[in-house]
Short mmCIF file of C-alpha atoms and ligand atoms in Angstrom, two decimals:
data_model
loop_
_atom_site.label_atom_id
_atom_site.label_comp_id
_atom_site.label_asym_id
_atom_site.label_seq_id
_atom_site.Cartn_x
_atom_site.Cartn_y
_atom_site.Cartn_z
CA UNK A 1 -149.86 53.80 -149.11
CA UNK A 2 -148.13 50.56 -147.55
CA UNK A 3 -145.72 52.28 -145.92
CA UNK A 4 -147.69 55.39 -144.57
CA UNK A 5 -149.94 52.79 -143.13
CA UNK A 6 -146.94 50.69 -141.78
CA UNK A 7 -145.15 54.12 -140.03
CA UNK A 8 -148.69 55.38 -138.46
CA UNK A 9 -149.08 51.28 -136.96
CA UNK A 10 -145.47 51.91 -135.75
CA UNK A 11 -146.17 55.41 -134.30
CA UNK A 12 -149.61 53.97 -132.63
CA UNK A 13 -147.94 51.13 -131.16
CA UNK A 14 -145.12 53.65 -129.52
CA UNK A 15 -147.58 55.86 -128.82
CA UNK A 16 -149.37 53.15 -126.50
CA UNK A 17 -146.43 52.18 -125.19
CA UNK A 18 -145.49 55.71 -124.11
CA UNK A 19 -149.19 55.98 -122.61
CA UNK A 20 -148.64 52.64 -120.64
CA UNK A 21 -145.43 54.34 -119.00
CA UNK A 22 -146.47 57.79 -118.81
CA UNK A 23 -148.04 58.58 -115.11
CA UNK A 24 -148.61 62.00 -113.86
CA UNK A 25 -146.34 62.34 -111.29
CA UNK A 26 -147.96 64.70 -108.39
CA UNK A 27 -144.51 66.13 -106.42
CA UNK A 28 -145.06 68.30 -103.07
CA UNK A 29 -142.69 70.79 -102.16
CA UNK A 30 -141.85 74.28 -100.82
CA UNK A 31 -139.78 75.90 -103.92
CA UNK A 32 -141.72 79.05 -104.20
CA UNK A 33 -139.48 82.05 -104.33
CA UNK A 34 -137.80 83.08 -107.10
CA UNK A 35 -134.64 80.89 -107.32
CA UNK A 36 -136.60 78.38 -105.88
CA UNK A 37 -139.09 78.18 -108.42
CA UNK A 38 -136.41 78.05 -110.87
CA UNK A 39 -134.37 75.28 -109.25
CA UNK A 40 -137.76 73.05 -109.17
CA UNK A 41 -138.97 74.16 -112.63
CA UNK A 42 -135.62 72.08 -114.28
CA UNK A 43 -136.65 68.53 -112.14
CA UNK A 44 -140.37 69.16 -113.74
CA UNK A 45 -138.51 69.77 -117.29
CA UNK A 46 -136.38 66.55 -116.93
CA UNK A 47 -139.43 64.27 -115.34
CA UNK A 48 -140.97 65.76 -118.58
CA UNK A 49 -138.36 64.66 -120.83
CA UNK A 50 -139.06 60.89 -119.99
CA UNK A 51 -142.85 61.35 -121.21
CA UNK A 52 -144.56 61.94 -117.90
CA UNK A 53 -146.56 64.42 -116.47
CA UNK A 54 -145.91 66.76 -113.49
CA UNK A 55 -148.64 68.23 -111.36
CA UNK A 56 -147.45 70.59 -109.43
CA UNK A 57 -148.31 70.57 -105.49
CA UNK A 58 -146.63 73.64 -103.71
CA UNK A 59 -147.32 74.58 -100.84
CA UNK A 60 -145.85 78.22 -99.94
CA UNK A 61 -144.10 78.71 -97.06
CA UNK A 62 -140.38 78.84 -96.54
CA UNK A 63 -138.89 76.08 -94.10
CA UNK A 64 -141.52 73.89 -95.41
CA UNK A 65 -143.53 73.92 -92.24
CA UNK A 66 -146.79 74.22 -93.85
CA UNK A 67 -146.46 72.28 -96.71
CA UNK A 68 -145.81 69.45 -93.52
CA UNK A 69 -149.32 69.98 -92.35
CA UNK A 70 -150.82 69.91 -95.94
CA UNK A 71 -148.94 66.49 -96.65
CA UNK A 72 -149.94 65.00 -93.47
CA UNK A 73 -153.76 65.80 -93.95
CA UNK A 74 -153.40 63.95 -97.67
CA UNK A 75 -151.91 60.63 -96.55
CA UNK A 76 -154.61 60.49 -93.38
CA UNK A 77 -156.79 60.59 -95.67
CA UNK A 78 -155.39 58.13 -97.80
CA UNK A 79 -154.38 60.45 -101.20
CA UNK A 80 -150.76 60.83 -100.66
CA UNK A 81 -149.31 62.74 -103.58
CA UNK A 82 -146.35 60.21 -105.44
CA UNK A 83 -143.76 62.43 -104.10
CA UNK A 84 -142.85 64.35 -101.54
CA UNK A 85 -140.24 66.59 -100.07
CA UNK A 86 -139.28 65.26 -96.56
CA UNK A 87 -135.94 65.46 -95.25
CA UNK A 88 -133.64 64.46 -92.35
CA UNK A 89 -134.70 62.20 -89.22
CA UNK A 90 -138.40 63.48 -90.07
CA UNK A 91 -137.80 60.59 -93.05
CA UNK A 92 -137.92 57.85 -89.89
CA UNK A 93 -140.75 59.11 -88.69
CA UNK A 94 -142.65 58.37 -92.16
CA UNK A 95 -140.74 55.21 -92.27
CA UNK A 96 -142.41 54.14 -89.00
CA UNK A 97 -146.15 54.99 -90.55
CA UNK A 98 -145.19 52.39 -93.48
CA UNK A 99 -146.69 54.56 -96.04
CA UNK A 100 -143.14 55.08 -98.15
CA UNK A 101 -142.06 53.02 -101.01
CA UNK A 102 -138.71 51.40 -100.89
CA UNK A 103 -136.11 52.31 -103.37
CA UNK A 104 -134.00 49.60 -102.94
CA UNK A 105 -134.36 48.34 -106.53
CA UNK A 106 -133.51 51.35 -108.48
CA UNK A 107 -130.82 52.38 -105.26
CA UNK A 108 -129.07 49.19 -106.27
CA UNK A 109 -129.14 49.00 -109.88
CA UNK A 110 -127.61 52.72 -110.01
CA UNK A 111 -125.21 52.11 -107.21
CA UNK A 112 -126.42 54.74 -104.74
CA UNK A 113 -123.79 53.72 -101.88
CA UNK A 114 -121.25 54.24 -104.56
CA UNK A 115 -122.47 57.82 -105.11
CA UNK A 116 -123.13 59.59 -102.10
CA UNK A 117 -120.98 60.55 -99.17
CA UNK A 118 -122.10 58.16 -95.62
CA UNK A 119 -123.53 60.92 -94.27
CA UNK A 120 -126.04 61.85 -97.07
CA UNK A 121 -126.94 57.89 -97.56
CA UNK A 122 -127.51 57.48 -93.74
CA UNK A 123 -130.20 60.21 -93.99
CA UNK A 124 -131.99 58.55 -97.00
CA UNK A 125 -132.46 55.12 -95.39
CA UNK A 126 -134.90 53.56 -93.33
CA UNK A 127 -134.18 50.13 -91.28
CA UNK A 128 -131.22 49.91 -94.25
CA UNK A 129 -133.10 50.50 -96.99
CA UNK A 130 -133.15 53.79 -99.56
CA UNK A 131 -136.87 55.75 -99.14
CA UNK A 132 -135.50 58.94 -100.04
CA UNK A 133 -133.35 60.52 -102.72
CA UNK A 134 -131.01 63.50 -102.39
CA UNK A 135 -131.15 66.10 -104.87
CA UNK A 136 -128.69 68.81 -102.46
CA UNK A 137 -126.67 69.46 -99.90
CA UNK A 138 -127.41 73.32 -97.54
CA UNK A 139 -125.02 75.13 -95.70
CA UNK A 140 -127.03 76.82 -93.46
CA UNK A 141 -124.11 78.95 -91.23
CA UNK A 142 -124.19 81.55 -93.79
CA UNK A 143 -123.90 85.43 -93.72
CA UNK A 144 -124.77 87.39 -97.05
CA UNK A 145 -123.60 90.68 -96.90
CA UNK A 146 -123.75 93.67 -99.53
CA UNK A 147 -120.63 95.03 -100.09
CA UNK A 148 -121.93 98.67 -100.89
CA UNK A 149 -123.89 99.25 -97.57
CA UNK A 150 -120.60 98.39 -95.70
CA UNK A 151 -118.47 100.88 -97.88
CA UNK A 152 -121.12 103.62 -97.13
CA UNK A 153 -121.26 102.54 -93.57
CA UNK A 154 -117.47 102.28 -93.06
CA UNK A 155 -117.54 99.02 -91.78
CA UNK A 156 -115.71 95.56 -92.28
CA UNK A 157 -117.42 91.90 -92.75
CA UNK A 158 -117.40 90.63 -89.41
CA UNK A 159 -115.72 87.18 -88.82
CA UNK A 160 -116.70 87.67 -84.49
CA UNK A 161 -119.72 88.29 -82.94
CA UNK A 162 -118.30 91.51 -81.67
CA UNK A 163 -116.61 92.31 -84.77
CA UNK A 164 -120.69 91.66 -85.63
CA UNK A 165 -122.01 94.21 -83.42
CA UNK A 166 -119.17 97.31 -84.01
CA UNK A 167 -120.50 96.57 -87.96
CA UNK A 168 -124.16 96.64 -87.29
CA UNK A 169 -123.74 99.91 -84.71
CA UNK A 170 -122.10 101.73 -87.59
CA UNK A 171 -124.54 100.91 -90.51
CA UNK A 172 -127.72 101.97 -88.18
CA UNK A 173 -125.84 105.06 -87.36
CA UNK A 174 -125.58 105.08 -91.05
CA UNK A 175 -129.67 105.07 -91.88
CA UNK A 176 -129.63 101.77 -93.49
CA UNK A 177 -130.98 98.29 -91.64
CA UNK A 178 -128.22 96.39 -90.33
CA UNK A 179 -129.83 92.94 -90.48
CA UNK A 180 -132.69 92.06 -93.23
CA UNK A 181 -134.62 89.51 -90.88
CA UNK A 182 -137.87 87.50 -91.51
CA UNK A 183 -139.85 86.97 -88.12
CA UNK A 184 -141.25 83.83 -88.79
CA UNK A 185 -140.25 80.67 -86.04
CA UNK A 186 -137.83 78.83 -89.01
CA UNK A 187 -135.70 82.37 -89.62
CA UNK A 188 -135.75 83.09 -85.79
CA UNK A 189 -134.54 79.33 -85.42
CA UNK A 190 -132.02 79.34 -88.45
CA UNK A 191 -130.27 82.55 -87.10
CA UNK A 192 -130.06 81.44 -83.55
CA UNK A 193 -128.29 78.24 -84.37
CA UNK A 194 -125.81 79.73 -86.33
CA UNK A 195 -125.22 82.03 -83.36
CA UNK A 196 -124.90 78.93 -80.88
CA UNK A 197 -122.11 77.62 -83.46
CA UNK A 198 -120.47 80.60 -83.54
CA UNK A 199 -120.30 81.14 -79.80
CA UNK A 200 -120.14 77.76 -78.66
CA UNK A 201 -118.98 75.35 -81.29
CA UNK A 202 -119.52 71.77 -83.01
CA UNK A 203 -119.16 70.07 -79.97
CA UNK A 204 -121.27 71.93 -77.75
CA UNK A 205 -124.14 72.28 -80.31
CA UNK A 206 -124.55 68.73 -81.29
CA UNK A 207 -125.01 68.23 -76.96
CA UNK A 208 -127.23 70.84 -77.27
CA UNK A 209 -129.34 70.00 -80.54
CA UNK A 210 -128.45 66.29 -81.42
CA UNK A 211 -127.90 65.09 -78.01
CA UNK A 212 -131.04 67.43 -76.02
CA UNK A 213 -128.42 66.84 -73.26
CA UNK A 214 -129.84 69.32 -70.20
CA UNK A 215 -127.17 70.65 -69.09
CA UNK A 216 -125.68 71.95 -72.36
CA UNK A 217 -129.05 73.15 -73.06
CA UNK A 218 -128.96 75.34 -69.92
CA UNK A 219 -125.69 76.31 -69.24
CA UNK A 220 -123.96 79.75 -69.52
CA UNK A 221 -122.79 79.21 -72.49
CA UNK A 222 -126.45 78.90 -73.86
CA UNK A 223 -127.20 82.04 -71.95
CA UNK A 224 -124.38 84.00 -73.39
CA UNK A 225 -125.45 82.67 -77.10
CA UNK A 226 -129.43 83.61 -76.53
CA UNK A 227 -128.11 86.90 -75.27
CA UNK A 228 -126.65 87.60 -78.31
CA UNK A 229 -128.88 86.35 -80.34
CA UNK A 230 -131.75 88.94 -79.22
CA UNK A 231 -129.35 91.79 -79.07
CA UNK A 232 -129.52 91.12 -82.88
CA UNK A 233 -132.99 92.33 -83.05
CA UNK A 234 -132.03 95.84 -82.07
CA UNK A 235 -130.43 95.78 -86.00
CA UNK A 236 -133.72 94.82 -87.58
CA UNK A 237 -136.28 96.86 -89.11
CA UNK A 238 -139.84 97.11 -87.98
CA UNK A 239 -141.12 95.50 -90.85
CA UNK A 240 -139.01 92.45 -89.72
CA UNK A 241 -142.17 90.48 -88.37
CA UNK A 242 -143.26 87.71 -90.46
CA UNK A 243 -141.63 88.93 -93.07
CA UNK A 244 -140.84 85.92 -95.89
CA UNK A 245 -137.07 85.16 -95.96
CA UNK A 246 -136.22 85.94 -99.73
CA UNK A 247 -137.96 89.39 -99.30
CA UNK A 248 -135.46 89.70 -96.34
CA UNK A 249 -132.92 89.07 -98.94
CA UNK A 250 -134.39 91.24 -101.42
CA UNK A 251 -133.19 93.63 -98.85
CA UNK A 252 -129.42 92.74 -98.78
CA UNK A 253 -129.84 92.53 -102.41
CA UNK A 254 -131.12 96.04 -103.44
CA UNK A 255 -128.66 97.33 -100.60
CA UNK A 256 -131.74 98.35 -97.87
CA UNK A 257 -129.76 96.37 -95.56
CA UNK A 258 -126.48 94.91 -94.95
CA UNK A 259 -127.02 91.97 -93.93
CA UNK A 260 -128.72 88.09 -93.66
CA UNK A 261 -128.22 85.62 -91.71
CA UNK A 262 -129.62 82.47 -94.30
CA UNK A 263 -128.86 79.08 -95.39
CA UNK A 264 -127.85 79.65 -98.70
CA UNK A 265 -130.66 79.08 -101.05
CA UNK A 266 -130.50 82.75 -100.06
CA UNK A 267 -127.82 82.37 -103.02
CA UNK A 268 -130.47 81.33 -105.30
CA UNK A 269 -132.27 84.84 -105.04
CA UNK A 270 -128.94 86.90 -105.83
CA UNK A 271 -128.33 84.46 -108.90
CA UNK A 272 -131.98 84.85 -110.16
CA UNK A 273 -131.58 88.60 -109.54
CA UNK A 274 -128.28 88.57 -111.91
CA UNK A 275 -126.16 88.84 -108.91
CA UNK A 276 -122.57 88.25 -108.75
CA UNK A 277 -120.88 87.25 -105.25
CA UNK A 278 -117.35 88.63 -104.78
CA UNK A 279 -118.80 91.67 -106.66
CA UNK A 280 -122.50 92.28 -105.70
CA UNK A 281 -122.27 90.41 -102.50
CA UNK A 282 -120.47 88.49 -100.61
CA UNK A 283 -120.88 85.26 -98.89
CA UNK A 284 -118.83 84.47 -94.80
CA UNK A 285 -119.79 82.12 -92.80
CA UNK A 286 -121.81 83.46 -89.85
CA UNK A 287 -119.60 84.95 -87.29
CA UNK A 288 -117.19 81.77 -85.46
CA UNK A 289 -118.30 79.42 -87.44
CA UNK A 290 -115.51 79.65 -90.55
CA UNK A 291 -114.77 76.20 -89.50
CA UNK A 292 -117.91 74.70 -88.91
CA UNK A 293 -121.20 73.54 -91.44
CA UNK A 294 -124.26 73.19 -90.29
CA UNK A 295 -126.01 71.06 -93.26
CA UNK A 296 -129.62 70.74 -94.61
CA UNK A 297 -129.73 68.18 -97.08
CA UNK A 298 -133.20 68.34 -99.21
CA UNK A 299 -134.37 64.90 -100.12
CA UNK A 300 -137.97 63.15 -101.73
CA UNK A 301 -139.54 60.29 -100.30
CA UNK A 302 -141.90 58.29 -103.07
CA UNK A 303 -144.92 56.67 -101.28
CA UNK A 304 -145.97 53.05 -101.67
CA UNK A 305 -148.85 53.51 -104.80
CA UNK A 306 -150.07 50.32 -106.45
CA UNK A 307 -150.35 51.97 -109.68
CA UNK A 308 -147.56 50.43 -111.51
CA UNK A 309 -147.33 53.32 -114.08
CA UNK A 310 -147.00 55.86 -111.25
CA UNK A 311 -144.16 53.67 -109.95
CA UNK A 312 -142.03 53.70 -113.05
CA UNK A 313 -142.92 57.57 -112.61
CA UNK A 314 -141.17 57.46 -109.55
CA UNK A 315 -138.17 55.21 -110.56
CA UNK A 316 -137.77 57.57 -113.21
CA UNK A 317 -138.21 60.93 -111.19
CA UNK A 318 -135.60 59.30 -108.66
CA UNK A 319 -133.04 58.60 -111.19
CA UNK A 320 -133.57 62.08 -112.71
CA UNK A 321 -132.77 63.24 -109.14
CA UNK A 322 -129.60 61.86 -108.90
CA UNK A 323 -128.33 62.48 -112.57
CA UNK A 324 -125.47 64.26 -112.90
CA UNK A 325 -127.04 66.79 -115.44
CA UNK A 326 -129.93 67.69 -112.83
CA UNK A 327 -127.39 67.96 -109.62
CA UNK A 328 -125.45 69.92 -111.60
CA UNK A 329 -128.89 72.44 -113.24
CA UNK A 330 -130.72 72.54 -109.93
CA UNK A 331 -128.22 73.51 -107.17
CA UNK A 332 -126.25 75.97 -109.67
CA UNK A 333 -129.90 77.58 -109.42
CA UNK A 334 -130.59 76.45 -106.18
CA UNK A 335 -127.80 77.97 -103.81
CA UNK A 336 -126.37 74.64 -103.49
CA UNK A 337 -124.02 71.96 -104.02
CA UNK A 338 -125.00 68.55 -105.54
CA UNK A 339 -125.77 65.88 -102.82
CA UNK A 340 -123.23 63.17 -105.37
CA UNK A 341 -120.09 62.62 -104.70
CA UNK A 342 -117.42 63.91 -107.46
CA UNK A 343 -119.49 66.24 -109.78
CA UNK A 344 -117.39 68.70 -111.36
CA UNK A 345 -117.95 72.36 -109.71
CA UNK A 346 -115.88 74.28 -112.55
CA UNK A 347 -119.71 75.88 -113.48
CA UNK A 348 -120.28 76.94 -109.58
CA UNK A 349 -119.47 79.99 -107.87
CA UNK A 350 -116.70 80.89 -104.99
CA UNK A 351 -119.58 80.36 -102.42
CA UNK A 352 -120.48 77.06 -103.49
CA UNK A 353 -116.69 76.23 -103.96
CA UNK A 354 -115.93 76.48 -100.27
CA UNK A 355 -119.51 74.68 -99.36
CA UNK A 356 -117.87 72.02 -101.30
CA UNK A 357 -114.63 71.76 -99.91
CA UNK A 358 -115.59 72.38 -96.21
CA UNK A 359 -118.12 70.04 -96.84
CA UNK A 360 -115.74 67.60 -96.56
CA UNK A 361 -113.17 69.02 -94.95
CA UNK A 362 -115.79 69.36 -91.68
CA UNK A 363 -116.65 65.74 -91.90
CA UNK A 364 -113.10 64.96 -90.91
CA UNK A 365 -112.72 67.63 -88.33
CA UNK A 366 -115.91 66.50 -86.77
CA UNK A 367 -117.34 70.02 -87.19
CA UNK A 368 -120.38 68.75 -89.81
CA UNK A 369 -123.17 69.51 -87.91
CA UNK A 370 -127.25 68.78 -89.09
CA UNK A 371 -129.34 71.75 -88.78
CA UNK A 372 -131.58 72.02 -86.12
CA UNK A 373 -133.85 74.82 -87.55
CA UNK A 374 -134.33 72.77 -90.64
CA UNK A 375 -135.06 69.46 -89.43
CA UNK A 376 -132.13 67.47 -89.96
CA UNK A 377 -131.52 67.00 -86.05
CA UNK A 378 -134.00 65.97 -84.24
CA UNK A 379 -137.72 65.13 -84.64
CA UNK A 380 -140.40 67.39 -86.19
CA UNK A 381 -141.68 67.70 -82.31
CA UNK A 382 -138.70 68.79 -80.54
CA UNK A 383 -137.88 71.15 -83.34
CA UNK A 384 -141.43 72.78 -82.78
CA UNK A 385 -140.89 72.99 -79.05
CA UNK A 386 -137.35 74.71 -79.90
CA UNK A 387 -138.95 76.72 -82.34
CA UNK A 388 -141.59 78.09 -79.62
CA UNK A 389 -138.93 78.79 -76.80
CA UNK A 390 -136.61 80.39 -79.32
CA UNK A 391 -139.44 82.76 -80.87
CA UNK A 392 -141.39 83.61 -77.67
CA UNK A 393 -137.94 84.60 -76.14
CA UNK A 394 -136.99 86.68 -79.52
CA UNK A 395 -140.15 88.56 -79.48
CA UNK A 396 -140.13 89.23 -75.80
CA UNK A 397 -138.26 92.40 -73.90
CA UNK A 398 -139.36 90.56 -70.32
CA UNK A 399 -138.51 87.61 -70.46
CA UNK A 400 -134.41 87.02 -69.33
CA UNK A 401 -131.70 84.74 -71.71
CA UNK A 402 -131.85 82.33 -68.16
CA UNK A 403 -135.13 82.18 -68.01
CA UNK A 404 -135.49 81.09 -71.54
CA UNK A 405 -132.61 78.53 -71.15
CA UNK A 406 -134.60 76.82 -68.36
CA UNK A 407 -137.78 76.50 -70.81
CA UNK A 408 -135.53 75.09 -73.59
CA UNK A 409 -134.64 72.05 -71.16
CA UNK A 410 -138.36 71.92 -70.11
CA UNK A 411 -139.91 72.63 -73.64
CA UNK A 412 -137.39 69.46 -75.18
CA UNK A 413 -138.11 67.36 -72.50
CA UNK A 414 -141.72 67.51 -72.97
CA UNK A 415 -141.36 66.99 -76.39
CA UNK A 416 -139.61 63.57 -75.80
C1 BGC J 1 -135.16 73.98 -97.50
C2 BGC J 1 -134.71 74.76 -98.70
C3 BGC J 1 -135.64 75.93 -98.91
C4 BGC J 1 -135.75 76.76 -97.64
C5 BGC J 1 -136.66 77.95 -97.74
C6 BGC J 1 -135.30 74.88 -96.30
O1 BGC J 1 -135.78 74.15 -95.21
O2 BGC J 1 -134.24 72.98 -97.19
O3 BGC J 1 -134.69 73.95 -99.85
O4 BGC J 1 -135.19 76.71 -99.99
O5 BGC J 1 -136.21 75.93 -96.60
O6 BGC J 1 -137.91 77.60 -98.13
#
């Protein structure tokens, strides 16, 4: 009797302490699709794990461009959720409304610096100090291709854009849909900076999309990339327009179509599918840009809430993040590679492989570039007026590759 009495005052007293700890941790993000949703549904398992609660806040939309506007309306009116998904110099701009909390504390204590590569850390600071936590690293210059539509086509993986085009002419002769293609102003975006790369180069996109230099912006070169870029639209289908990105993949993946050009949580929907690459598909970089990455590194900000058990909900869900065990769980899911430096890839794939090792082997060669489609290279406003010129000129048969260079220059520099 003494001692069933003793265990159940032990088990009360943990109990409350559990309770005092426990917060329910509302997280806003974008993870929708199918490998997305599975990615996401391992953070909720491990925030889970350390006795709090996760409400879910998603907010469909791939790119993340609505669940923007949805966060934005909840901190005006003072409800921010206790995370959010926010990523590249869009992080500053949150920084500058002083609603984030710092992560300095727990950043220190775990040894953050020590962990991530310069150019991951640099992202996740504001005025020097950690408001953001990495949970990946994107390539974005991808090309998923299925192997089958090319055998039936009789045509090779292109590593050029022309190579590109003699590929695509022979699988449309073929019947099938050379390029599986999502109108929406992110996929238009995503595709035509991966074409800029492959024409131009590093060099010449970073003064185009880091830089906003003028000149770069409307130069031939620019023309001869947004010609090409809306020659690709011959090779679409009609049901192209707004079409959601990992139905576009579905496409590559049940062999409709040959080909996506995706950042490569596309990989995420051929894993969830049971998809092997090498055998059921295979991952190039876009056309040109073997040597090149154009990175999109997915990040949470925690905003400054005076509940105190929310915040150890935070510290925890930020150390969770960064745990080896959840970079490793999420990105093999996610399409990934972890955003911490030496993680063992042995479980990845081929595709993830190379991400890894021209990961790095970019950074030296100066051909790492942020991705201008998904926010990592300029401000949210610039990337809308991109965005805008880049669509309207997609969508249009009148309106000329000069003309539409001119309006990039004007379009940025009303943006600034
Ligand atoms: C995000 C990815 C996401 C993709 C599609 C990108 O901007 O970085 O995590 O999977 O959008 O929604």
């Amino acid at each position: 009797m003494r001692i069933s009495k003793l265990v159940l005052g032990i088990s009360m007293a943990l109990g409350l302490s559990m309770a005092a700890h426990a917060a329910e941790v509302e997280v806003l993000h974008w993870w929708t699709s199918g490998g997305e949703a599975k990615s996401v549904a391992e953070l909720k398992k491990m925030l889970e794990a350390k006795g709090h609660q996760w409400k879910d806040f998603a907010v469909a939309g791939g790119g993340g461009e609505s669940a923007m506007t949805v966060l934005k309306s909840r901190v005006v009116s003072g409800n921010p959720p206790a995370a959010a998904q926010i990523k590249g110099p869009s992080i500053q701009e949150w920084g500058d409304e002083e609603v984030l909390a710092n992560l300095d504390g727990i950043a220190k204590a775990e040894g953050w610096d020590a962990l991530l590569p310069g150019v991951v850390a640099d992202v996740m600071k504001y005025q020097g100090k950690y408001v953001a936590v990495p949970v990946n690293v994107h390539r974005v210059n991808w090309m998923w291709a299925n192997p089958e539509v090319f055998k039936k086509a009789g045509a090779t993986v292109p590593t050029t854009w022309d190579e590109f085009f003699v590929a695509a002419d022979k699988i449309k002769a073929a019947g099938m849909t050379a390029v599986a293609h999502g109108g929406q102003p992110w996929q238009d975006a995503t595709m035509f900076e991966s074409v800029v790369l492959g024409v131009a180069g590093a060099e010449f996109y970073n003064k185009a999309f880091v830089a906003l230099d003028a000149q770069t912006l409307n130069s031939p070169t620019m023309i001869e990339a947004l010609k090409i870029f809306h020659k690709i639209k011959a090779y679409t289908d009609p049901g192209s327009p707004g079409r959601d990105w990992n139905l576009a993949t579905a496409m590559v993946i049940n062999g409709e179509a040959g080909m996506q050009f995706m950042g490569d949580w596309a990989k995420g929907e051929f894993t969830a599918a049971g998809k092997v690459p090498g055998k059921d598909y295979i991952c190039v970089a876009a056309p040109g840009t073997a040597d090149d990455f154009t990175f999109n590194i997915d990040s949470f900000v925690m905003f400054d809430l005076d509940d105190k058990a929310l915040q150890v909900g935070q510290n925890d869900l930020a150390s969770t993040i960064l745990s080896p065990a959840f970079q490793e769980i999420f990105n093999l899911n996610k399409g990934s590679i972890p955003a911490r430096l030496n993680l063992p890839m042995d479980k990845f794939d081929d595709c993830a492989k190379l991400s890894a090792e021209d990961f790095v082997s970019t950074a030296k060669a100066n051909t790492l570039v942020p991705s201008m489609a998904h926010g990592m290279s300029t401000f949210s406003s610039t990337q809308g007026a991109i965005y805008d010129t880049v669509t309207e000129f997609y969508n249009s048969d009148s309106i000329t590759a000069e003309a539409a260079a001119d309006k990039l220059v004007k379009a940025v520099a009303a943006a600034q």
